CSV table of C-alpha atoms in Angstrom, one decimal:
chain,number,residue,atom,x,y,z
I,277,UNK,CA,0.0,0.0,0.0
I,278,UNK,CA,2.5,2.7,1.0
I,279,UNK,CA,4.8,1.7,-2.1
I,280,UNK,CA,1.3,1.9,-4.6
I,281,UNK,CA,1.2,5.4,-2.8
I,282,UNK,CA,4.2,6.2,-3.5
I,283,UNK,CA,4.3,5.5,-6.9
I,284,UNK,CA,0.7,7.5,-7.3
I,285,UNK,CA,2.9,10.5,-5.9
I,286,UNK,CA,5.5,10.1,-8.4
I,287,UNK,CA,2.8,9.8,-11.3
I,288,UNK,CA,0.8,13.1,-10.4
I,289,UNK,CA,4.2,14.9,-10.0
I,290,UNK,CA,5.5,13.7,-13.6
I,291,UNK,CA,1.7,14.8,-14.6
I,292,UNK,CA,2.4,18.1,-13.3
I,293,UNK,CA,5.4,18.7,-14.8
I,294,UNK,CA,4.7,17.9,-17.7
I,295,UNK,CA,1.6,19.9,-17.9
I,296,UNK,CA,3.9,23.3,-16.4
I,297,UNK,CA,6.8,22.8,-19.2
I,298,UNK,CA,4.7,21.0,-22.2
I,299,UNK,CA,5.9,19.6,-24.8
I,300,UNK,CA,9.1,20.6,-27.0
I,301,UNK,CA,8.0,24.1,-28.3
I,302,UNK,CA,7.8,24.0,-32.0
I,303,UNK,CA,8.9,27.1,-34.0
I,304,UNK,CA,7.5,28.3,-37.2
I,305,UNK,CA,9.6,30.4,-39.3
I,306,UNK,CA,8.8,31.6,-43.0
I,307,UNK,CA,10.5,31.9,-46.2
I,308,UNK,CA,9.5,33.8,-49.0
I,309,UNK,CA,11.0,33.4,-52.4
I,310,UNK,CA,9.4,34.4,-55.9
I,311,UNK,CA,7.6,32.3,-58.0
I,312,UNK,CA,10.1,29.8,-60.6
I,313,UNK,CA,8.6,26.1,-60.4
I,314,UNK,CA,11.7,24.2,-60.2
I,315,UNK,CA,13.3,26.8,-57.8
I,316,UNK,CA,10.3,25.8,-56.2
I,317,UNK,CA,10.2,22.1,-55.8
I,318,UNK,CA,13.6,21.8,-55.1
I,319,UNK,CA,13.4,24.1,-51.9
I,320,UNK,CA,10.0,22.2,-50.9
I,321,UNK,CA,12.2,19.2,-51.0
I,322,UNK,CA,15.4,21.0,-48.9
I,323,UNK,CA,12.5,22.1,-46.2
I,324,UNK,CA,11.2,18.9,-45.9
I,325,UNK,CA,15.2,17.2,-45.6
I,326,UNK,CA,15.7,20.1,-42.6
I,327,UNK,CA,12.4,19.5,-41.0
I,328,UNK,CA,13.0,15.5,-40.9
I,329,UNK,CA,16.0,16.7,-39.1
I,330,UNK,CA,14.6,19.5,-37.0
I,331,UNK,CA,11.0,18.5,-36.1
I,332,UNK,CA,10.3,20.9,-33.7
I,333,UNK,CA,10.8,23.8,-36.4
I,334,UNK,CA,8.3,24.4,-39.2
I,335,UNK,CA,8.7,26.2,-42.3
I,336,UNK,CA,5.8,27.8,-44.5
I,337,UNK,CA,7.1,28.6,-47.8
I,338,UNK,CA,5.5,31.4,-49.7
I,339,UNK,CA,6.0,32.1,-53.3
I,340,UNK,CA,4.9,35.3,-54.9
I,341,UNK,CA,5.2,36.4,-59.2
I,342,UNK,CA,8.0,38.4,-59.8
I,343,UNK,CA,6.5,41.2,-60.5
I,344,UNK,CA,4.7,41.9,-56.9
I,345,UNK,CA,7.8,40.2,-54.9
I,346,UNK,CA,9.9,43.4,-53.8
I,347,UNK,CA,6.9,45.6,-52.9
I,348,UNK,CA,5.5,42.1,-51.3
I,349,UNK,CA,8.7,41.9,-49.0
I,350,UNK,CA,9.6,45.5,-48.4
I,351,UNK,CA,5.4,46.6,-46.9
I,352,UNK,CA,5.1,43.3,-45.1
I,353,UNK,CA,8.7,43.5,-43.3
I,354,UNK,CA,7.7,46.9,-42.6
I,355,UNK,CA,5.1,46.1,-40.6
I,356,UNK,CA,6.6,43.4,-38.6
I,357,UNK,CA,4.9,40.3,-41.1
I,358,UNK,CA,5.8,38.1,-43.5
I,359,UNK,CA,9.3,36.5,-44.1
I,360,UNK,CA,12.0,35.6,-41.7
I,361,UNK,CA,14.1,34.2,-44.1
I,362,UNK,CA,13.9,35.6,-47.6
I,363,UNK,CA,15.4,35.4,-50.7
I,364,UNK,CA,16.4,38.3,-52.8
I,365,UNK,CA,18.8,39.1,-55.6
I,366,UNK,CA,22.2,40.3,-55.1
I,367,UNK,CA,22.3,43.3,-56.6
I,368,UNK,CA,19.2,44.1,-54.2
I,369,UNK,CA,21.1,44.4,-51.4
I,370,UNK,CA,21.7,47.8,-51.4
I,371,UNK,CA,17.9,48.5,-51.3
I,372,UNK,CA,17.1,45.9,-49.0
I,373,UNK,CA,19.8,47.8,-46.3
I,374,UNK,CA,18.7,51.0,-47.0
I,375,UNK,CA,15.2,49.8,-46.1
I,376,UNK,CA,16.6,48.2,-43.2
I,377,UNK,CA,14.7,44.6,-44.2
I,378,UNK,CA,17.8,42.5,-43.3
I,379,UNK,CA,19.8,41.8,-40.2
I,380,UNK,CA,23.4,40.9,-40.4
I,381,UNK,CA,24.3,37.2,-40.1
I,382,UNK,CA,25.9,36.0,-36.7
I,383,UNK,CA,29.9,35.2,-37.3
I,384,UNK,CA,29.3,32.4,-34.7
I,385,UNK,CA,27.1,31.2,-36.8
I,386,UNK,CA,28.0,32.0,-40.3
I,387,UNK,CA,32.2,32.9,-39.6
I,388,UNK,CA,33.8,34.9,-42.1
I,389,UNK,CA,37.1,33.0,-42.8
I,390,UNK,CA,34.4,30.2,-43.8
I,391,UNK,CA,32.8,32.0,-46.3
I,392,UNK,CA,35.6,33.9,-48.1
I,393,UNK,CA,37.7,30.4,-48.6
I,394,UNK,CA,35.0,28.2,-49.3
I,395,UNK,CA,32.5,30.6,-51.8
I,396,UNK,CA,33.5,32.3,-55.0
I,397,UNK,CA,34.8,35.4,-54.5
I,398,UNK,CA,31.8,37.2,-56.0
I,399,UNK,CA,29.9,36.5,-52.7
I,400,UNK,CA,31.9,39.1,-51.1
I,401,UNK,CA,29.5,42.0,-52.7
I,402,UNK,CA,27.4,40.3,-49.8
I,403,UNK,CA,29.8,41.9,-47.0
I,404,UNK,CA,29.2,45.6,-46.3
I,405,UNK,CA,31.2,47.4,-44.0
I,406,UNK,CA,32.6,44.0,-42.3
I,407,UNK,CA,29.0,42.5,-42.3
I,408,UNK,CA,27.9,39.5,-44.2
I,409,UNK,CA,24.1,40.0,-44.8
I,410,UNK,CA,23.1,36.7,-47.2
I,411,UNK,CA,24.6,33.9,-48.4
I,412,UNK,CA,23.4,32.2,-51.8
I,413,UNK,CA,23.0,28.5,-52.5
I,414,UNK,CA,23.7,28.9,-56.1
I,415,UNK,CA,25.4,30.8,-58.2
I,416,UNK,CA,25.3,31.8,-62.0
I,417,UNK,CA,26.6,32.4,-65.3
I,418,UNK,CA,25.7,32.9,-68.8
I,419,UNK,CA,25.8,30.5,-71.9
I,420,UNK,CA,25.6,30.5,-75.7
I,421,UNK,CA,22.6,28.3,-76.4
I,422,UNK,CA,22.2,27.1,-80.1
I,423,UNK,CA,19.5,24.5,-81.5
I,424,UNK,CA,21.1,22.2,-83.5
I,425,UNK,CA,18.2,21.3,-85.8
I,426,UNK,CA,18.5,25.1,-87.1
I,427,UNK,CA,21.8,24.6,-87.6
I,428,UNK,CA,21.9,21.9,-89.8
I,429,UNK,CA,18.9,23.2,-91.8
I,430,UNK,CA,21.1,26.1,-92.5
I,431,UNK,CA,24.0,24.3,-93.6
I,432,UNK,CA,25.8,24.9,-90.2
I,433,UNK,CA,27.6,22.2,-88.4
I,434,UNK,CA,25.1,21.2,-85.8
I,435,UNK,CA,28.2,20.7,-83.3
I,436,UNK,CA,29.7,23.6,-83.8
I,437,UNK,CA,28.7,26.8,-82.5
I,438,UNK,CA,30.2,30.0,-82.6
I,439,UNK,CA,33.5,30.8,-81.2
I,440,UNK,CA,34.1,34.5,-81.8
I,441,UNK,CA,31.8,37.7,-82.3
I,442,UNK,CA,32.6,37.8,-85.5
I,443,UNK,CA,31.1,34.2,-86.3
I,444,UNK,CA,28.4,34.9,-84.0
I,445,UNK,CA,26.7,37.6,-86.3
I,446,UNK,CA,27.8,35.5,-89.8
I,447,UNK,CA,26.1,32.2,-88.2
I,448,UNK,CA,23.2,34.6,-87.4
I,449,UNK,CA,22.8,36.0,-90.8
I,450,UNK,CA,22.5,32.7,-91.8
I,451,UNK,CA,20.0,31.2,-89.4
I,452,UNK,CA,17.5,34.4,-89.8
I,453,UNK,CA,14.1,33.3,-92.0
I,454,UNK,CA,11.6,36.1,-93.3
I,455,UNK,CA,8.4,36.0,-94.7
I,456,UNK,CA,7.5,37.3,-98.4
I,457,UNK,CA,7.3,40.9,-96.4
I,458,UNK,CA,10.5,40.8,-95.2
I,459,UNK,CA,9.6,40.3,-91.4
I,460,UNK,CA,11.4,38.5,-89.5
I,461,UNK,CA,10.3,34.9,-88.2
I,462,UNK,CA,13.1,32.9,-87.4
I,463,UNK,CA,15.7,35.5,-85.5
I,464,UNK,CA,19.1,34.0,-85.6
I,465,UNK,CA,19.9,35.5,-81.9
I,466,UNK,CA,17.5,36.8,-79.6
I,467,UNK,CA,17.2,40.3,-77.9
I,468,UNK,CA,16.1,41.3,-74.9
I,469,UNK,CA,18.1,43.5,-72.5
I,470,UNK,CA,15.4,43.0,-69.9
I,471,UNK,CA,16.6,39.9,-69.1
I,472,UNK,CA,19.8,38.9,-69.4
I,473,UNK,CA,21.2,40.7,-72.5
I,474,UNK,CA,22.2,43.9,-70.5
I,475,UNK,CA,24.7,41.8,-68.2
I,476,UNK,CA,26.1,40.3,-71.5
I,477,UNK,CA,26.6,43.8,-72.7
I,478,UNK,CA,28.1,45.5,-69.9
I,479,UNK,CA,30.3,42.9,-68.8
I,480,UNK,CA,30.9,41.2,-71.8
I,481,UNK,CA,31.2,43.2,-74.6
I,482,UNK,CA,32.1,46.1,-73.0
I,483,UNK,CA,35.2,44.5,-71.4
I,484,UNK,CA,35.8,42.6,-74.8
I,485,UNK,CA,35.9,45.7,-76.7
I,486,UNK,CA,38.6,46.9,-74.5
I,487,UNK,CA,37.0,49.0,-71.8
I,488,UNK,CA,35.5,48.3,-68.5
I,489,UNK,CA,31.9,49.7,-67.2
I,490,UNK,CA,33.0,51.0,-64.0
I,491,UNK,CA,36.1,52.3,-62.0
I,492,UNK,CA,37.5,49.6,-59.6
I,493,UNK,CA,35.4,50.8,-56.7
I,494,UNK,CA,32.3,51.3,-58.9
I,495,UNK,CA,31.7,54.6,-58.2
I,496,UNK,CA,32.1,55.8,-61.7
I,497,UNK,CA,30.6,55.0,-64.8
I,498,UNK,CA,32.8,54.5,-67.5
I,499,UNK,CA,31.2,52.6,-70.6
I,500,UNK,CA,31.0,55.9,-71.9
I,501,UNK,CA,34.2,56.0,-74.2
I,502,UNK,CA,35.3,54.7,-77.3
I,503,UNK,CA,35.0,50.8,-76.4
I,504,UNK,CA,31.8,50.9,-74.9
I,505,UNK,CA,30.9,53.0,-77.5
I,506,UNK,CA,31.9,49.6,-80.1
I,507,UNK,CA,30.5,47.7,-77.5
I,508,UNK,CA,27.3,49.0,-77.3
I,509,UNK,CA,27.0,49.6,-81.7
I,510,UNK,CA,28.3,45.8,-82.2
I,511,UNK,CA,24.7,45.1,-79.9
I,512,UNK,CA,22.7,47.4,-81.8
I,513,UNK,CA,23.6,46.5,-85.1
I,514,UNK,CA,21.8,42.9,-85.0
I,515,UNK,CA,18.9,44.8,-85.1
I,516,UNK,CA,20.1,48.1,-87.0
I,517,UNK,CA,22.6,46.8,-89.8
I,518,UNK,CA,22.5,42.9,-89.9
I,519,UNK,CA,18.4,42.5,-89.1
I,520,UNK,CA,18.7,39.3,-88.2
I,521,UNK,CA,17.3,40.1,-84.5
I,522,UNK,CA,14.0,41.5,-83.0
I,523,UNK,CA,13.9,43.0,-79.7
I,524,UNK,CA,12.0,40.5,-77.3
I,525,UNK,CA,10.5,38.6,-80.0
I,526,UNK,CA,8.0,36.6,-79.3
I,527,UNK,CA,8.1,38.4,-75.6
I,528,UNK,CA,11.3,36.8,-74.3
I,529,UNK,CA,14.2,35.3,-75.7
I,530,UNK,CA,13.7,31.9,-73.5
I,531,UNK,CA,10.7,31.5,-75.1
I,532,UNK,CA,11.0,32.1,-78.9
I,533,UNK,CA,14.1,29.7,-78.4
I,534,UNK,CA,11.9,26.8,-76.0
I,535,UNK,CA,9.4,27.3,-79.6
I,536,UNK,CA,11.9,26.6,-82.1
I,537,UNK,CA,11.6,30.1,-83.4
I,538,UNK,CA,15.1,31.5,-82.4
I,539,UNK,CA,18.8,30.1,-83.2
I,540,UNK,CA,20.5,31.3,-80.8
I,541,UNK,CA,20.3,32.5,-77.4
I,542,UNK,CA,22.4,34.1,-74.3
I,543,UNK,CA,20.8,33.5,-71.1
I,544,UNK,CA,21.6,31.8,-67.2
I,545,UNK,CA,22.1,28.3,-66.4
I,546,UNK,CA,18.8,29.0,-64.3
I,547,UNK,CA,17.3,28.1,-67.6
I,548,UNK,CA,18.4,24.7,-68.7
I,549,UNK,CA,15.9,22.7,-66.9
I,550,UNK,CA,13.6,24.5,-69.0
I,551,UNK,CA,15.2,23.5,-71.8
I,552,UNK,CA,15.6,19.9,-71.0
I,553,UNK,CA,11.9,19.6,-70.3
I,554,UNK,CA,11.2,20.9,-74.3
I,555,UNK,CA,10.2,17.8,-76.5
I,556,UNK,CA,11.2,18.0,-79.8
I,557,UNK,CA,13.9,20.4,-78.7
I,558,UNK,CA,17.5,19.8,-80.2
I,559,UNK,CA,20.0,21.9,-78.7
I,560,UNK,CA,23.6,22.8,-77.2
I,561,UNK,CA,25.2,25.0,-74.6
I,562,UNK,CA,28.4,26.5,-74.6
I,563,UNK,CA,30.8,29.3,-73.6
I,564,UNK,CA,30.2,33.4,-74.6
I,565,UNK,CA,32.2,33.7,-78.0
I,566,UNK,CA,35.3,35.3,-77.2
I,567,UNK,CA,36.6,39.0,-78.7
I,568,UNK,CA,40.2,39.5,-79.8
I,569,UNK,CA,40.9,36.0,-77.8
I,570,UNK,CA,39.3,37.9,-74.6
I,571,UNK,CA,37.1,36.0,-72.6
I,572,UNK,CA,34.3,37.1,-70.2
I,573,UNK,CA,31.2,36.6,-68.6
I,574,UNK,CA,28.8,37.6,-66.1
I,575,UNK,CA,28.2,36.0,-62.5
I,576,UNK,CA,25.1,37.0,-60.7
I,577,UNK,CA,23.3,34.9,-57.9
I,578,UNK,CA,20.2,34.8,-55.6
I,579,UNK,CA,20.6,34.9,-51.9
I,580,UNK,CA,18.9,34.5,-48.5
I,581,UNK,CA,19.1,36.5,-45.2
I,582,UNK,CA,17.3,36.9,-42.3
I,583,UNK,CA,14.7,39.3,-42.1
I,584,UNK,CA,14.9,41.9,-39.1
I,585,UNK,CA,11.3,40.7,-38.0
I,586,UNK,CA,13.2,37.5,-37.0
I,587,UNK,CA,13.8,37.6,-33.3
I,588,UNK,CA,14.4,35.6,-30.3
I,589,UNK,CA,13.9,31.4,-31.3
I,590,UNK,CA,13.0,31.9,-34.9
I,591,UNK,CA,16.0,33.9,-35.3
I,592,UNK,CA,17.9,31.0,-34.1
I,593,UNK,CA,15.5,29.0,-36.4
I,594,UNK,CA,16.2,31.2,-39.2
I,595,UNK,CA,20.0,30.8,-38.6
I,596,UNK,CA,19.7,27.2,-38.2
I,597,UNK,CA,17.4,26.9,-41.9
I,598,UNK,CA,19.9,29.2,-44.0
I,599,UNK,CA,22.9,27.0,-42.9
I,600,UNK,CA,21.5,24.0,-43.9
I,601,UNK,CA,19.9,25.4,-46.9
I,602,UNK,CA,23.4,26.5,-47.8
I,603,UNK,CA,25.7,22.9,-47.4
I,604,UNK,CA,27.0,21.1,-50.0
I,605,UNK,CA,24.5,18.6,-49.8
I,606,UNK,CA,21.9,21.6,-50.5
I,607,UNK,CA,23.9,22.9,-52.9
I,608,UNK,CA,24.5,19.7,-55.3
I,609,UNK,CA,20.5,19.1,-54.9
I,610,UNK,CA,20.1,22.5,-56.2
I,611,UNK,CA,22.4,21.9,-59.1
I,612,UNK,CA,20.6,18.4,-59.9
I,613,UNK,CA,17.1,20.0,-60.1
I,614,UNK,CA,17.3,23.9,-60.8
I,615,UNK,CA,20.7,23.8,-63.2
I,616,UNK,CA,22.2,26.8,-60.7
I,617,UNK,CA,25.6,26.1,-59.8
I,618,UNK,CA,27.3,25.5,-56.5
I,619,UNK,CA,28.1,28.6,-54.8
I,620,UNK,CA,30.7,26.5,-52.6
I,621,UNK,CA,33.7,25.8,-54.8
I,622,UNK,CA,34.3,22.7,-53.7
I,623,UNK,CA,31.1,21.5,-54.8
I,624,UNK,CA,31.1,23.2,-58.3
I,625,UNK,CA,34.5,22.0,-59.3
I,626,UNK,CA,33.8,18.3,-58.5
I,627,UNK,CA,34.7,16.4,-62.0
I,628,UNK,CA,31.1,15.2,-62.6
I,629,UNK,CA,29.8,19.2,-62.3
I,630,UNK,CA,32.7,20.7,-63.6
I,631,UNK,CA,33.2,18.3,-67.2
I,632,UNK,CA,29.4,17.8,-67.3
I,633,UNK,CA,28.3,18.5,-71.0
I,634,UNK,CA,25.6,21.1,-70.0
I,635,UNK,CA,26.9,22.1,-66.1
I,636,UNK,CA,30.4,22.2,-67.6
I,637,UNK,CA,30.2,25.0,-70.4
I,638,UNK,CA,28.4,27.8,-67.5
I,639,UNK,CA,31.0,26.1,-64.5
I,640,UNK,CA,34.0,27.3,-67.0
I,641,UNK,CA,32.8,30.5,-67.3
I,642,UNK,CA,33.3,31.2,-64.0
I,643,UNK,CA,36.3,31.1,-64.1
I,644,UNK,CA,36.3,34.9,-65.8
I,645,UNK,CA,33.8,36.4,-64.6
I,646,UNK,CA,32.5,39.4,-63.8
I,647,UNK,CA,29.7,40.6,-61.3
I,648,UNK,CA,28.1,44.3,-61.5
I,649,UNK,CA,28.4,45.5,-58.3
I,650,UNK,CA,24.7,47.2,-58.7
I,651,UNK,CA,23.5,49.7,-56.3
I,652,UNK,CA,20.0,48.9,-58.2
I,653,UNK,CA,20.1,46.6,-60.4
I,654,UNK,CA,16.3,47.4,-61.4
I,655,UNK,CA,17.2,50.6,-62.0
I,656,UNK,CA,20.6,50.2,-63.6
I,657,UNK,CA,18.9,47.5,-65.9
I,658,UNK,CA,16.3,49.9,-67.4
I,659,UNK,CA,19.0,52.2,-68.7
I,660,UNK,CA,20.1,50.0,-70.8
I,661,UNK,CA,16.2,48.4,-71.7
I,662,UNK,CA,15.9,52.5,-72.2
I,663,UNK,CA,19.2,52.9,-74.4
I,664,UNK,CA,18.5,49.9,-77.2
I,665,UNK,CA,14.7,51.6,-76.9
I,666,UNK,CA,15.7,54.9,-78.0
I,667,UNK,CA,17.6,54.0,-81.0
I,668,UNK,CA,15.2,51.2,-82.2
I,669,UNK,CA,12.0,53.1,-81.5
I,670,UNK,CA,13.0,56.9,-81.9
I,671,UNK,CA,16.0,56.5,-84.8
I,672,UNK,CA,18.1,58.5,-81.8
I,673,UNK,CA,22.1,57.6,-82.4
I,674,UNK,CA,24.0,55.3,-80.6
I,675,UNK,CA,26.5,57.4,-79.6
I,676,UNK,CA,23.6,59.8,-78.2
I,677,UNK,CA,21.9,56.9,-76.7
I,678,UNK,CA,25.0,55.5,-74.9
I,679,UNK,CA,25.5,59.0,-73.4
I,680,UNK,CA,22.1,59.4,-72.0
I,681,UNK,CA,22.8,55.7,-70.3
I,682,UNK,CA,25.2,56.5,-68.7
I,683,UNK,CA,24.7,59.6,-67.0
I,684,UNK,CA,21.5,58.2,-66.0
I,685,UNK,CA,23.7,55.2,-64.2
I,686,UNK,CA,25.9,57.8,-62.8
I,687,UNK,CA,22.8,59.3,-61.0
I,688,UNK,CA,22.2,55.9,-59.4
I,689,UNK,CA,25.2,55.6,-58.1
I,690,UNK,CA,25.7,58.9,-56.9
I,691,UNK,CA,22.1,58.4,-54.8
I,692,UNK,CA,22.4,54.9,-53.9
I,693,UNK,CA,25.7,55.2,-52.5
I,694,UNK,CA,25.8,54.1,-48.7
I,695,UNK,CA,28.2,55.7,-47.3
């Protein structure tokens, strides 16, 4: 009897306790990124691998169209809603500080030898004033994509693509169809500095023609002199003196080339699951043509951070998602399923990324490339959306056009500098 009390004592005090403490408290943070279905699915399938491992944090992942994303982050951050981890573009960052939406990343948790030997170089844009702010998974560069079945119905070698400038605009010439009119149908390389054409131009062409867009601290513009002057009418004259282009035909570049309808295109490795998942679709990837034997190309990347609304345990939740969604492990998952490559080097230069016959072309270019330190990249990409506009639509000269560009840049800068 007195050792069934006792046990009836111990029972109602494990009750109590119990019922005092509760269970293990479960955290739910968010994460916000904008709407791209494979980007998508694979970070459904990363949340799913963290929360196996951490059941007792939750993550709700919210997509939004790209259009309403920014103003989507920046009101409800504003009013204490909405993300705690969030994923923005790099050459957002500026804005994002400015509107204070992001809180520097913990060096206990995220240490700074770490990141500067084991990312590509380019990630340092993410440190401001000895602060690391947001780290990406992936990175990216750009590609020469070419559909082979145009190719050989123009008499091209389907296996060969071009090397150079110049046999970029001959092949084009050749791969351009018209109707009785005189329209264009078939362009031989799309146009579109909207998307990824005004990267191409400024860091490409601009550098290939012997110049350089900025001043080594990016404080100055400087594409406007005689090489970005080449740079800018070499662009211009697919549509001006070759006609073999129309700007954003068929709306966007990725699309006219998905239909067949384009025979060449320059856009991210973001895009080659697309391109895989085309039926019917014959086609080839390789490096930018080269210029005079110099080589470029254009890094940008996608990155997360942690919101300012994330305090107390979902700020150590927050911390704890963004290092896992940022391991090799994530990384090479995000390679596999999205086509963005490993922003660890390690990762990236392992001999089944580096030599893989898509992976491998975008992974090479890396290895000179640039990335636009923007102070807004939305900004700084409609000046050059603005200059091809003006000389297309309005007859205005290139030289004009280019000078217009780039005080307009200038004025960015000159606001958007944090000082």
């Amino acid at each position: 009897m007195q050792r069934g009390y006792h046990y009836m004592r111990l029972l109602i005090a494990i009750l109590f306790t119990l019922t005092v403490a509760g269970p293990a408290a479960a955290v739910e943070i968010e994460y916000w990124q904008y709407s791209y279905k494979t980007r998508l699915d694979a970070m459904d399938k990363l949340i799913a691998q963290f929360e196996a491992e951490n059941p007792d944090i939750t993550v709700i992942h919210t997509d939004f169209p790209y259009a309403q994303y920014r103003t989507k982050v920046a009101a409800s951050v504003a009013a204490g809603e909405g993300p705690d981890v969030v994923q923005l573009y790099y050459g957002w960052l500026s804005d994002y500080l400015s509107a204070e939406i992001l809180q520097p990343l913990p060096t206990s948790e995220f240490p700074h030898s770490e990141i500067e030997d084991e990312f590509f170089p380019m990630v340092g844009n993410m440190n401001v004033k000895g602060e690391y702010y947001a780290l990406p998974t992936a990175v990216r560069s750009l590609g020469l994509f070419w559909n082979k079945k145009l190719f050989r119905d123009a008499g091209l070698d389907p296996e060969r693509p071009p090397q150079t400038l110049d046999e970029l605009v001959d092949m084009a010439k050749k791969l351009t169809k018209y109707d009785r009119a005189g329209n264009i149908i078939q362009v031989g390389l799309t146009m579109g500095p909207i998307n990824q054409d005004h990267n191409w131009w400024r860091e490409v062409l601009v550098r290939q023609f012997g110049g350089a867009p900025y001043n080594e601290d990016t404080t100055k513009v400087t594409y406007d002199d005689k090489a970005g002057l080449k740079a800018f009418q070499y662009y211009a004259d697919f549509v001006l003196k070759h006609n073999v282009s129309v700007v954003d035909f068929m709306d966007k570049g990725e699309i006219a080339f998905k239909a067949g309808r384009a025979a060449m295109h320059i856009d991210g490795s973001f895009v080659l699951s697309t391109f895989q998942r085309a039926r019917r679709l014959e086609w080839g990837v390789t490096e930018l043509p080269s210029h005079n034997a110099i080589k470029a190309n254009f890094s940008s990347y996608w990155v997360n951070g942690i919101t300012s609304k994330a305090v107390g345990e979902k700020k150590a939740a927050a911390e704890k998602f963004l290092k896992f969604i940022t391991t090799n492990q994530a990384m090479q998952l995000w390679l596999d399923d999205v086509g963005e490559l490993p922003a660890r080097k390690a990762v990236a230069m392992r001999a089944e990324n580096s030599d893989h016959p898509l992976y491998g072309a975008f992974i090479r270019g890396l290895d000179y490339a640039y990335t636009t330190d923007f102070y807004s990249e939305a900004a700084q990409r409609k000046t050059v959306v603005d200059m091809l506009d003006r000389i297309v639509l309005t007859g205005m000269g290139v030289a004009e056009s280019l000078s217009i560009a780039a005080a307009e840049d200038q004025k960015i800068i000159d606001e958007g500098r944090i000082e």
